[in-house]
Coordinates of C-alpha atoms in Angstrom, one line a residue:
X1 CA 0.0 0.0 0.0
X2 CA 0.9 3.4 -0.9
X3 CA -0.6 1.4 2.1
X4 CA 3.1 2.5 1.5
X5 CA -0.9 3.2 -0.8
X6 CA 2.1 4.1 -0.4
X7 CA 0.8 4.6 1.0
X8 CA 1.5 8.2 -0.9
X9 CA 2.8 9.2 2.6
X10 CA 8.1 9.3 4.0
X11 CA 9.5 9.8 7.2
X12 CA 18.7 9.2 9.4
X13 CA 19.0 7.0 12.0
X14 CA 22.2 5.0 11.3
X15 CA 22.6 1.4 12.3
X16 CA 19.9 -0.2 14.4
X17 CA 19.3 2.0 17.4
X18 CA 16.0 1.5 19.2
X19 CA 13.8 4.7 19.3
X20 CA 10.8 3.2 21.1
X21 CA 9.1 5.4 23.7
X22 CA 10.8 3.4 26.4
X23 CA 14.2 4.6 25.2
X24 CA 17.1 2.8 23.6
X25 CA 17.8 -0.8 24.5
X26 CA 21.2 0.0 25.8
X27 CA 23.4 -2.7 27.4
X28 CA 23.9 -2.6 31.1
X29 CA 27.5 -3.6 32.0
X30 CA 27.5 -6.1 34.8
X31 CA 30.0 -5.7 37.7
X32 CA 33.2 -7.7 37.2
X33 CA 33.1 -11.1 38.7
X34 CA 35.0 -11.8 41.9
X35 CA 38.5 -13.2 41.2
X36 CA 38.6 -17.0 41.2
X37 CA 41.5 -19.0 42.4
X38 CA 43.4 -20.5 39.6
X39 CA 45.5 -23.7 39.6
X40 CA 49.1 -23.3 38.3
X41 CA 48.2 -25.4 35.2
X42 CA 45.2 -23.2 34.2
X43 CA 45.8 -20.6 31.4
X44 CA 45.2 -17.0 32.2
X45 CA 41.7 -15.7 31.3
X46 CA 41.2 -14.2 27.9
X47 CA 39.5 -10.8 28.0
X48 CA 36.1 -10.8 26.3
X49 CA 35.7 -8.8 23.1
X50 CA 33.2 -6.1 23.7
X51 CA 30.0 -6.3 21.7
X52 CA 28.9 -3.0 20.1
X53 CA 25.8 -1.6 21.9
X54 CA 23.8 -1.5 18.6
X55 CA 24.4 -5.2 17.9
X56 CA 23.5 -6.1 21.5
X57 CA 20.3 -4.1 21.3
X58 CA 19.3 -5.8 18.1
X59 CA 20.2 -9.2 19.5
X60 CA 18.0 -8.4 22.5
X61 CA 15.1 -7.4 20.4
X62 CA 15.5 -10.5 18.2
X63 CA 15.5 -12.8 21.2
X64 CA 12.4 -11.1 22.5
X65 CA 10.6 -11.2 19.1
X66 CA 11.3 -14.9 18.8
X67 CA 9.2 -15.5 22.0
X68 CA 6.3 -13.5 20.5
X69 CA 6.6 -15.2 17.1
X70 CA 6.5 -18.6 18.7
X71 CA 3.4 -17.6 20.6
X72 CA 1.8 -16.4 17.4
X73 CA 2.1 -20.0 16.0
X74 CA 5.4 -19.8 14.0
X75 CA 7.7 -22.8 14.3
X76 CA 11.2 -22.6 15.7
X77 CA 12.4 -24.2 12.4
X78 CA 10.9 -21.5 10.3
X79 CA 12.3 -18.7 12.5
X80 CA 15.8 -20.3 12.5
X81 CA 15.7 -20.6 8.7
X82 CA 14.3 -17.2 7.8
X83 CA 16.0 -15.1 10.5
X84 CA 19.4 -16.7 10.5
X85 CA 22.0 -14.0 9.9
X86 CA 19.4 -11.3 9.3
X87 CA 20.6 -7.7 10.1
X88 CA 18.9 -4.4 10.0
X89 CA 19.0 -2.6 6.7
X90 CA 20.4 1.0 7.3
X91 CA 18.7 2.2 4.2
X92 CA 15.2 1.2 5.5
X93 CA 15.9 2.9 8.9
X94 CA 17.0 6.1 7.0
X95 CA 14.0 6.2 4.8
X96 CA 11.6 5.6 7.7
X97 CA 13.1 8.5 9.8
X98 CA 13.4 11.0 7.0
X99 CA 10.6 13.6 6.9
X100 CA 10.4 15.7 3.8
X101 CA 11.8 19.2 4.3
X102 CA 9.2 20.7 2.1
X103 CA 5.5 19.8 1.9
X104 CA 4.3 19.7 -1.7
X105 CA 1.1 21.7 -2.3
X106 CA -1.9 19.5 -3.1
X107 CA -2.3 21.1 -6.5
X108 CA 1.3 20.2 -7.4
X109 CA 0.7 16.7 -6.1
X110 CA -2.4 16.3 -8.3
X111 CA -0.7 17.6 -11.4
X112 CA 2.1 15.0 -10.8
X113 CA -0.5 12.3 -10.5
X114 CA -2.6 13.1 -13.6
X115 CA -0.2 13.3 -16.6
X116 CA -1.3 13.0 -20.2
X117 CA 0.8 9.8 -20.6
X118 CA -0.7 8.2 -17.5
X119 CA -4.2 9.0 -18.6
X120 CA -3.5 7.6 -22.1
X121 CA -2.2 4.3 -20.6
X122 CA -5.1 4.0 -18.3
X123 CA -7.7 4.5 -21.1
X124 CA -5.9 2.0 -23.2
X125 CA -5.9 -0.7 -20.5
X126 CA -9.5 -0.1 -19.6
X127 CA -10.3 -1.3 -23.2
X128 CA -7.7 -4.0 -23.5
X129 CA -8.2 -5.9 -20.2
X130 CA -11.2 -8.1 -20.9
X131 CA -11.6 -9.3 -17.2
X132 CA -12.2 -5.8 -15.8
X133 CA -16.0 -5.9 -16.1
X134 CA -16.0 -9.2 -14.3
X135 CA -13.9 -7.8 -11.4
X136 CA -16.2 -4.8 -11.3
X137 CA -19.3 -6.9 -11.2
X138 CA -17.9 -9.2 -8.5
X139 CA -16.7 -6.6 -6.1
X140 CA -18.7 -3.5 -7.0
X141 CA -15.6 -1.3 -7.5
X142 CA -15.4 0.6 -10.8
X143 CA -12.7 -0.4 -13.2
X144 CA -11.4 3.2 -13.4
X145 CA -10.8 3.3 -9.7
X146 CA -8.9 0.1 -9.8
X147 CA -6.8 1.3 -12.8
X148 CA -6.1 4.5 -10.8
X149 CA -4.9 2.5 -7.8
X150 CA -2.7 0.4 -10.2
X151 CA -1.2 3.5 -11.8
X152 CA -0.6 5.3 -8.5
X153 CA 0.9 2.3 -6.6
X154 CA 3.2 0.8 -9.2
X155 CA 2.9 2.7 -12.5
X156 CA 0.7 -0.2 -13.8
X157 CA 3.0 -2.9 -12.3
X158 CA 6.3 -1.4 -13.5
X159 CA 7.7 -0.2 -10.2
X160 CA 7.1 -2.7 -7.5
X161 CA 10.2 -2.3 -5.3
X162 CA 13.0 -4.8 -4.7
X163 CA 13.5 -4.8 -1.0
X164 CA 13.5 -8.1 1.0
X165 CA 10.2 -7.6 2.9
X166 CA 11.3 -9.8 5.8
X167 CA 14.5 -7.8 6.3
X168 CA 12.6 -4.5 5.9
X169 CA 10.1 -5.5 8.6
X170 CA 13.0 -6.7 10.9
X171 CA 14.6 -3.3 10.4
X172 CA 11.5 -1.3 11.3
X173 CA 10.6 -3.5 14.2
X174 CA 14.1 -3.5 15.8
X175 CA 14.4 0.3 15.3
X176 CA 11.4 0.7 17.5
X177 CA 9.5 3.7 16.1
X178 CA 6.7 1.5 14.8
X179 CA 7.6 -1.7 16.6
X180 CA 4.2 -3.2 17.2
X181 CA 3.0 -2.6 13.7
X182 CA 6.2 -3.8 12.1
X183 CA 6.3 -7.0 14.3
X184 CA 2.8 -7.8 13.2
X185 CA 3.7 -7.4 9.6
X186 CA 6.9 -9.4 10.0
X187 CA 4.8 -12.2 11.6
X188 CA 2.4 -12.0 8.6
X189 CA 5.3 -12.1 6.1
X190 CA 6.7 -15.2 7.8
X191 CA 3.3 -16.9 7.8
X192 CA 3.0 -16.2 4.1
X193 CA 6.3 -18.0 3.6
X194 CA 5.3 -20.8 5.9
X195 CA 2.1 -21.4 3.9
X196 CA 4.2 -22.2 0.8
X197 CA 2.3 -19.8 -1.3
X198 CA 5.2 -17.4 -1.8
X199 CA 8.9 -18.0 -1.2
X200 CA 11.2 -15.6 0.7
X201 CA 12.9 -14.8 -2.6
X202 CA 9.6 -13.8 -4.1
X203 CA 8.6 -11.7 -1.2
X204 CA 9.8 -8.3 -2.6
X205 CA 8.4 -4.9 -2.2
X206 CA 9.0 -1.3 -1.1
X207 CA 11.3 -0.4 1.8
X208 CA 8.2 -0.2 4.0
X209 CA 7.0 -3.7 3.1
X210 CA 4.3 -2.8 0.5
X211 CA 4.3 -5.6 -2.1
X212 CA 3.4 -6.2 -5.7
X213 CA 1.5 -4.3 -8.3
X214 CA -1.0 -2.9 -5.9
X215 CA 1.4 -2.6 -3.0
X216 CA -0.2 -4.7 -0.2
X217 CA 1.5 -5.0 3.2
X218 CA 1.8 -8.6 4.4
X219 CA -1.3 -8.6 6.6
X220 CA -3.4 -7.1 3.8
X221 CA -2.1 -9.8 1.4
X222 CA -3.1 -12.6 3.8
X223 CA -6.6 -11.1 4.5
X224 CA -7.6 -9.7 1.1
X225 CA -5.5 -10.9 -1.8
X226 CA -7.4 -13.2 -4.2
X227 CA -6.6 -15.7 -6.9
X228 CA -8.7 -14.3 -9.7
X229 CA -7.0 -15.9 -12.7
X230 CA -7.5 -19.4 -11.2
X231 CA -3.9 -20.7 -11.3
X232 CA -4.0 -21.6 -7.6
X233 CA -1.8 -18.6 -6.4
X234 CA -2.6 -15.2 -5.2
X235 CA 0.1 -13.6 -7.4
X236 CA 0.0 -9.8 -6.9
X237 CA 3.6 -9.6 -8.4
X238 CA 3.1 -11.3 -11.7
X239 CA -0.6 -11.4 -12.4
X240 CA -2.4 -8.2 -13.4
X241 CA -5.8 -9.9 -12.8
X242 CA -4.9 -11.1 -9.3
X243 CA -3.5 -7.6 -8.5
X244 CA -6.6 -5.7 -9.6
X245 CA -9.1 -8.1 -8.1
X246 CA -7.1 -8.0 -4.8
X247 CA -7.3 -4.2 -4.8
X248 CA -11.1 -4.4 -5.5
X249 CA -11.5 -6.9 -2.6
X250 CA -9.5 -4.6 -0.3
X251 CA -11.7 -1.6 -1.2
X252 CA -14.9 -3.6 -0.9
X253 CA -13.9 -4.7 2.6
X254 CA -13.0 -1.1 3.3
X255 CA -16.6 0.0 2.8
X256 CA -16.9 0.7 -0.9
X257 CA -20.5 1.3 -1.8
X258 CA -21.4 0.1 -5.3
X259 CA -23.3 2.6 -7.4
X260 CA -22.2 5.6 -5.2
X261 CA -19.6 8.2 -6.4
X262 CA -16.4 9.1 -4.6
X263 CA -16.8 12.9 -4.6
X264 CA -18.1 15.8 -6.7
X265 CA -16.6 19.2 -7.1
X266 CA -18.8 22.0 -5.8
X267 CA -19.0 25.8 -5.9
X268 CA -19.5 27.6 -2.6
X269 CA -21.6 30.8 -2.3
X270 CA -20.2 34.2 -1.3
X271 CA -20.0 34.5 2.5
X272 CA -20.0 30.8 3.0
X273 CA -19.2 29.5 6.6
X274 CA -15.9 27.6 5.9
X275 CA -15.8 26.3 9.5
X276 CA -18.0 23.4 8.4
X277 CA -15.1 22.1 6.4
X278 CA -14.2 18.5 7.4
X279 CA -17.2 18.6 9.7
X280 CA -20.7 17.3 9.3
X281 CA -21.6 14.5 6.8
X282 CA -24.9 15.4 5.3
X283 CA -26.8 14.5 2.2
X284 CA -26.4 16.8 -0.8
X285 CA -29.7 18.5 -0.3
X286 CA -28.5 19.7 3.1
X287 CA -25.5 21.3 1.4
X288 CA -27.7 22.8 -1.3
X289 CA -29.7 24.5 1.3
X290 CA -26.5 26.3 2.3
X291 CA -26.0 27.4 -1.3
X292 CA -23.6 24.7 -2.3
X293 CA -23.9 23.7 -6.0
X294 CA -22.3 21.1 -8.2
X295 CA -19.6 22.6 -10.3
X296 CA -20.7 20.7 -13.4
X297 CA -24.3 21.8 -13.1
X298 CA -25.6 18.2 -13.3
X299 CA -28.2 16.7 -11.0
X300 CA -27.2 14.1 -8.3
X301 CA -27.9 10.5 -9.0
X302 CA -30.4 8.9 -6.6
X303 CA -27.6 6.9 -4.9
X304 CA -25.5 10.0 -4.4
X305 CA -28.4 12.1 -3.3
X306 CA -29.1 9.7 -0.5
X307 CA -25.5 9.5 0.7
X308 CA -23.9 11.6 3.4
X309 CA -21.1 13.9 2.2
X310 CA -18.4 15.9 3.9
X311 CA -17.1 19.2 2.5
X312 CA -13.3 19.2 1.9
X313 CA -11.1 22.1 0.8
X314 CA -7.8 20.4 0.0
X315 CA -6.2 23.7 -1.1
X316 CA -8.2 26.0 1.1
X317 CA -10.8 28.6 0.1
X318 CA -8.8 29.6 -2.9
X319 CA -8.9 26.1 -4.5
X320 CA -11.4 23.6 -5.6
X321 CA -14.1 22.4 -3.1
X322 CA -15.5 18.9 -3.0
X323 CA -18.3 17.0 -1.4
X324 CA -16.6 13.8 -0.4
X325 CA -19.0 10.9 -0.6
X326 CA -18.6 7.6 1.3
X327 CA -16.3 6.0 -1.3
X328 CA -13.8 8.8 -0.8
X329 CA -13.3 7.4 2.7
X330 CA -13.2 3.8 1.3
X331 CA -10.2 4.9 -0.8
X332 CA -8.6 6.2 2.3
X333 CA -8.6 2.7 3.9
X334 CA -5.9 2.0 1.2
X335 CA -3.9 5.1 2.1
X336 CA -5.3 7.5 4.8
X337 CA -4.5 10.7 2.9
X338 CA -6.9 13.2 1.5
X339 CA -4.5 14.0 -1.3
X340 CA -4.1 10.4 -2.2
X341 CA -7.8 9.8 -2.3
X342 CA -8.3 12.9 -4.4
X343 CA -5.5 11.7 -6.8
X344 CA -7.2 8.3 -7.2
X345 CA -10.6 9.7 -7.7
X346 CA -9.6 12.5 -10.1
X347 CA -7.4 10.1 -12.1
X348 CA -10.2 7.6 -12.3
X349 CA -12.5 10.4 -13.6
X350 CA -10.1 11.2 -16.4
X351 CA -9.8 7.5 -17.4
X352 CA -13.6 7.6 -17.8
X353 CA -13.5 10.7 -20.0
X354 CA -14.2 13.3 -17.2
X355 CA -12.8 16.8 -17.1
X356 CA -10.3 18.4 -14.6
X357 CA -11.8 20.5 -11.8
X358 CA -13.5 23.7 -12.8
X359 CA -11.8 25.7 -10.2
X360 CA -8.0 25.8 -10.9
X361 CA -5.5 24.7 -8.2
X362 CA -3.8 27.8 -6.7
X363 CA -0.1 28.4 -7.4
X364 CA 1.6 28.0 -4.0
X365 CA 5.0 28.0 -2.4
X366 CA 5.8 24.8 -0.6
X367 CA 5.9 25.1 3.2
X368 CA 9.2 24.1 4.9
X369 CA 9.3 21.7 7.8
X370 CA 10.4 24.5 10.1
X371 CA 7.4 26.7 9.1
X372 CA 4.9 23.8 9.6
X373 CA 6.3 23.1 13.1
X374 CA 6.4 26.9 13.9
X375 CA 2.7 27.2 13.0
X376 CA 1.9 24.3 15.3
X377 CA 3.9 25.8 18.1
X378 CA 2.2 29.1 17.5
X379 CA -1.2 27.6 17.6
X380 CA -0.5 26.0 21.0
X381 CA 0.9 29.3 22.4
X382 CA -2.2 31.2 21.5
X383 CA -4.5 28.6 23.0
X384 CA -5.5 26.3 20.1
X385 CA -4.0 22.8 20.7
X386 CA -2.9 21.2 17.4
X387 CA -1.3 18.2 19.0
X388 CA 2.5 17.5 18.8
X389 CA 4.6 19.9 16.8
X390 CA 5.8 17.3 14.3
X391 CA 5.4 19.2 11.0
X392 CA 2.6 16.9 9.9
X393 CA -0.5 18.9 9.0
X394 CA -3.2 16.4 9.9
X395 CA -6.8 16.6 11.1
X396 CA -5.8 17.9 14.6
X397 CA -3.8 20.8 13.2
X398 CA -6.4 21.7 10.7
X399 CA -9.1 21.7 13.4
X400 CA -7.0 23.9 15.6
X401 CA -6.3 26.2 12.7
X402 CA -10.0 26.6 11.8
X403 CA -10.8 27.6 15.4
X404 CA -8.0 30.1 15.4
X405 CA -9.1 31.5 12.0
X406 CA -12.6 31.9 13.3
X407 CA -11.2 33.9 16.3
X408 CA -9.4 36.2 13.9
X409 CA -12.5 36.6 11.6
X410 CA -10.6 34.9 8.8
X411 CA -12.1 32.3 6.4
X412 CA -12.0 29.2 8.6
X413 CA -10.9 26.7 5.9
X414 CA -8.2 25.1 8.0
X415 CA -5.6 25.5 5.3
X416 CA -2.1 26.3 6.3
X417 CA -0.8 28.8 3.7
X418 CA 2.4 30.9 3.9
X419 CA 0.2 33.8 4.9
X420 CA -1.4 31.8 7.8
X421 CA 2.1 30.8 9.0
X422 CA 3.2 34.5 9.0
X423 CA 0.1 35.6 10.9
X424 CA 0.5 32.8 13.5
X425 CA 4.1 33.5 14.1
X426 CA 3.5 37.2 14.5
X427 CA 0.7 36.7 17.0
X428 CA 2.7 34.1 19.0
X429 CA 5.8 36.2 19.0
X430 CA 7.9 33.7 17.1
X431 CA 10.6 35.6 15.2
X432 CA 11.5 34.5 11.6

């Protein structure tokens, strides 16, 4: 998955230090043993070679993990075979801990997702792949959505990643930042190998463990991958049909509602109360009573008209507005990112012959990590708690920002622009 879906969303720790909340697993040096009498024939004791702290920490984690893996039903023979000689991959640790210095504006992200070449390939494949209608009928997920996932996750199967998934999960688990999650995925990967369905050599994916053409993490593979082509294997690496059907099954289990849309662009009236952004989920008629209108001027289908929708403003009041229908949130079970879900939906629309948004994406300057963190610190200083100052502009930060914007009689769209950063820093007394 970009679930690596990918997840979409990538956070240099060298070696294999443990960064769990409990602190590093550092070695405690025991007191020297009391001198023992030695017979004249006994050779003098040989000083022990010290073990580097990092290696000792990893060995400690590995021994502890073995106990948990055995309790999860894995055999000692399997663990001995697959974990013998395994070491953390410094590249995986580095990639996991590296946060982007600059945050790409959503408009730039969408423009990168929807290229003319990608649209042309998707439209060609929707005509060439004869099994797509069957997958669509079986799982209720439109072919264009599946093609968009395929395009986003692996460039239609061309970029799947070549990391050893077991070693990647070992690295992430031993490092400790996401230990519980990574150990669960490592156990799932080992169970896949134990089943005989996929060999260790075949278990390749991204640095974060997302595998195959549709980038499934090991637990998702075990739970939702399907053998659509009937060859007896759930082959998300080599089989296009298995990959797309597996993605459809994942989305269906994530709550996809057949016959319902994913989102519609809307136009907001003058003087609109932006504070309802990312708030209530109401049927389109409720929004229409507030002056919200579809940008394309078309009527709602019966299924969409009966579905609750949330207003989202991914680029703030200056950019396109959307009423996000239930299937927008089903896409986010693949990768819990508004930008990712928008990318999938808008790309799918283009595959089906749809047009780009009516309202253009605003031209923006990317926000630096220091500016994002400064805005969060400023919000907390002026009494609007955004959560930890980690530079990640998530739901908590946007909620706090909307409340602050309301207090300043600004459009409460919850969008952190350069102007908002400057205003917050000035009010909180943070010097540039």
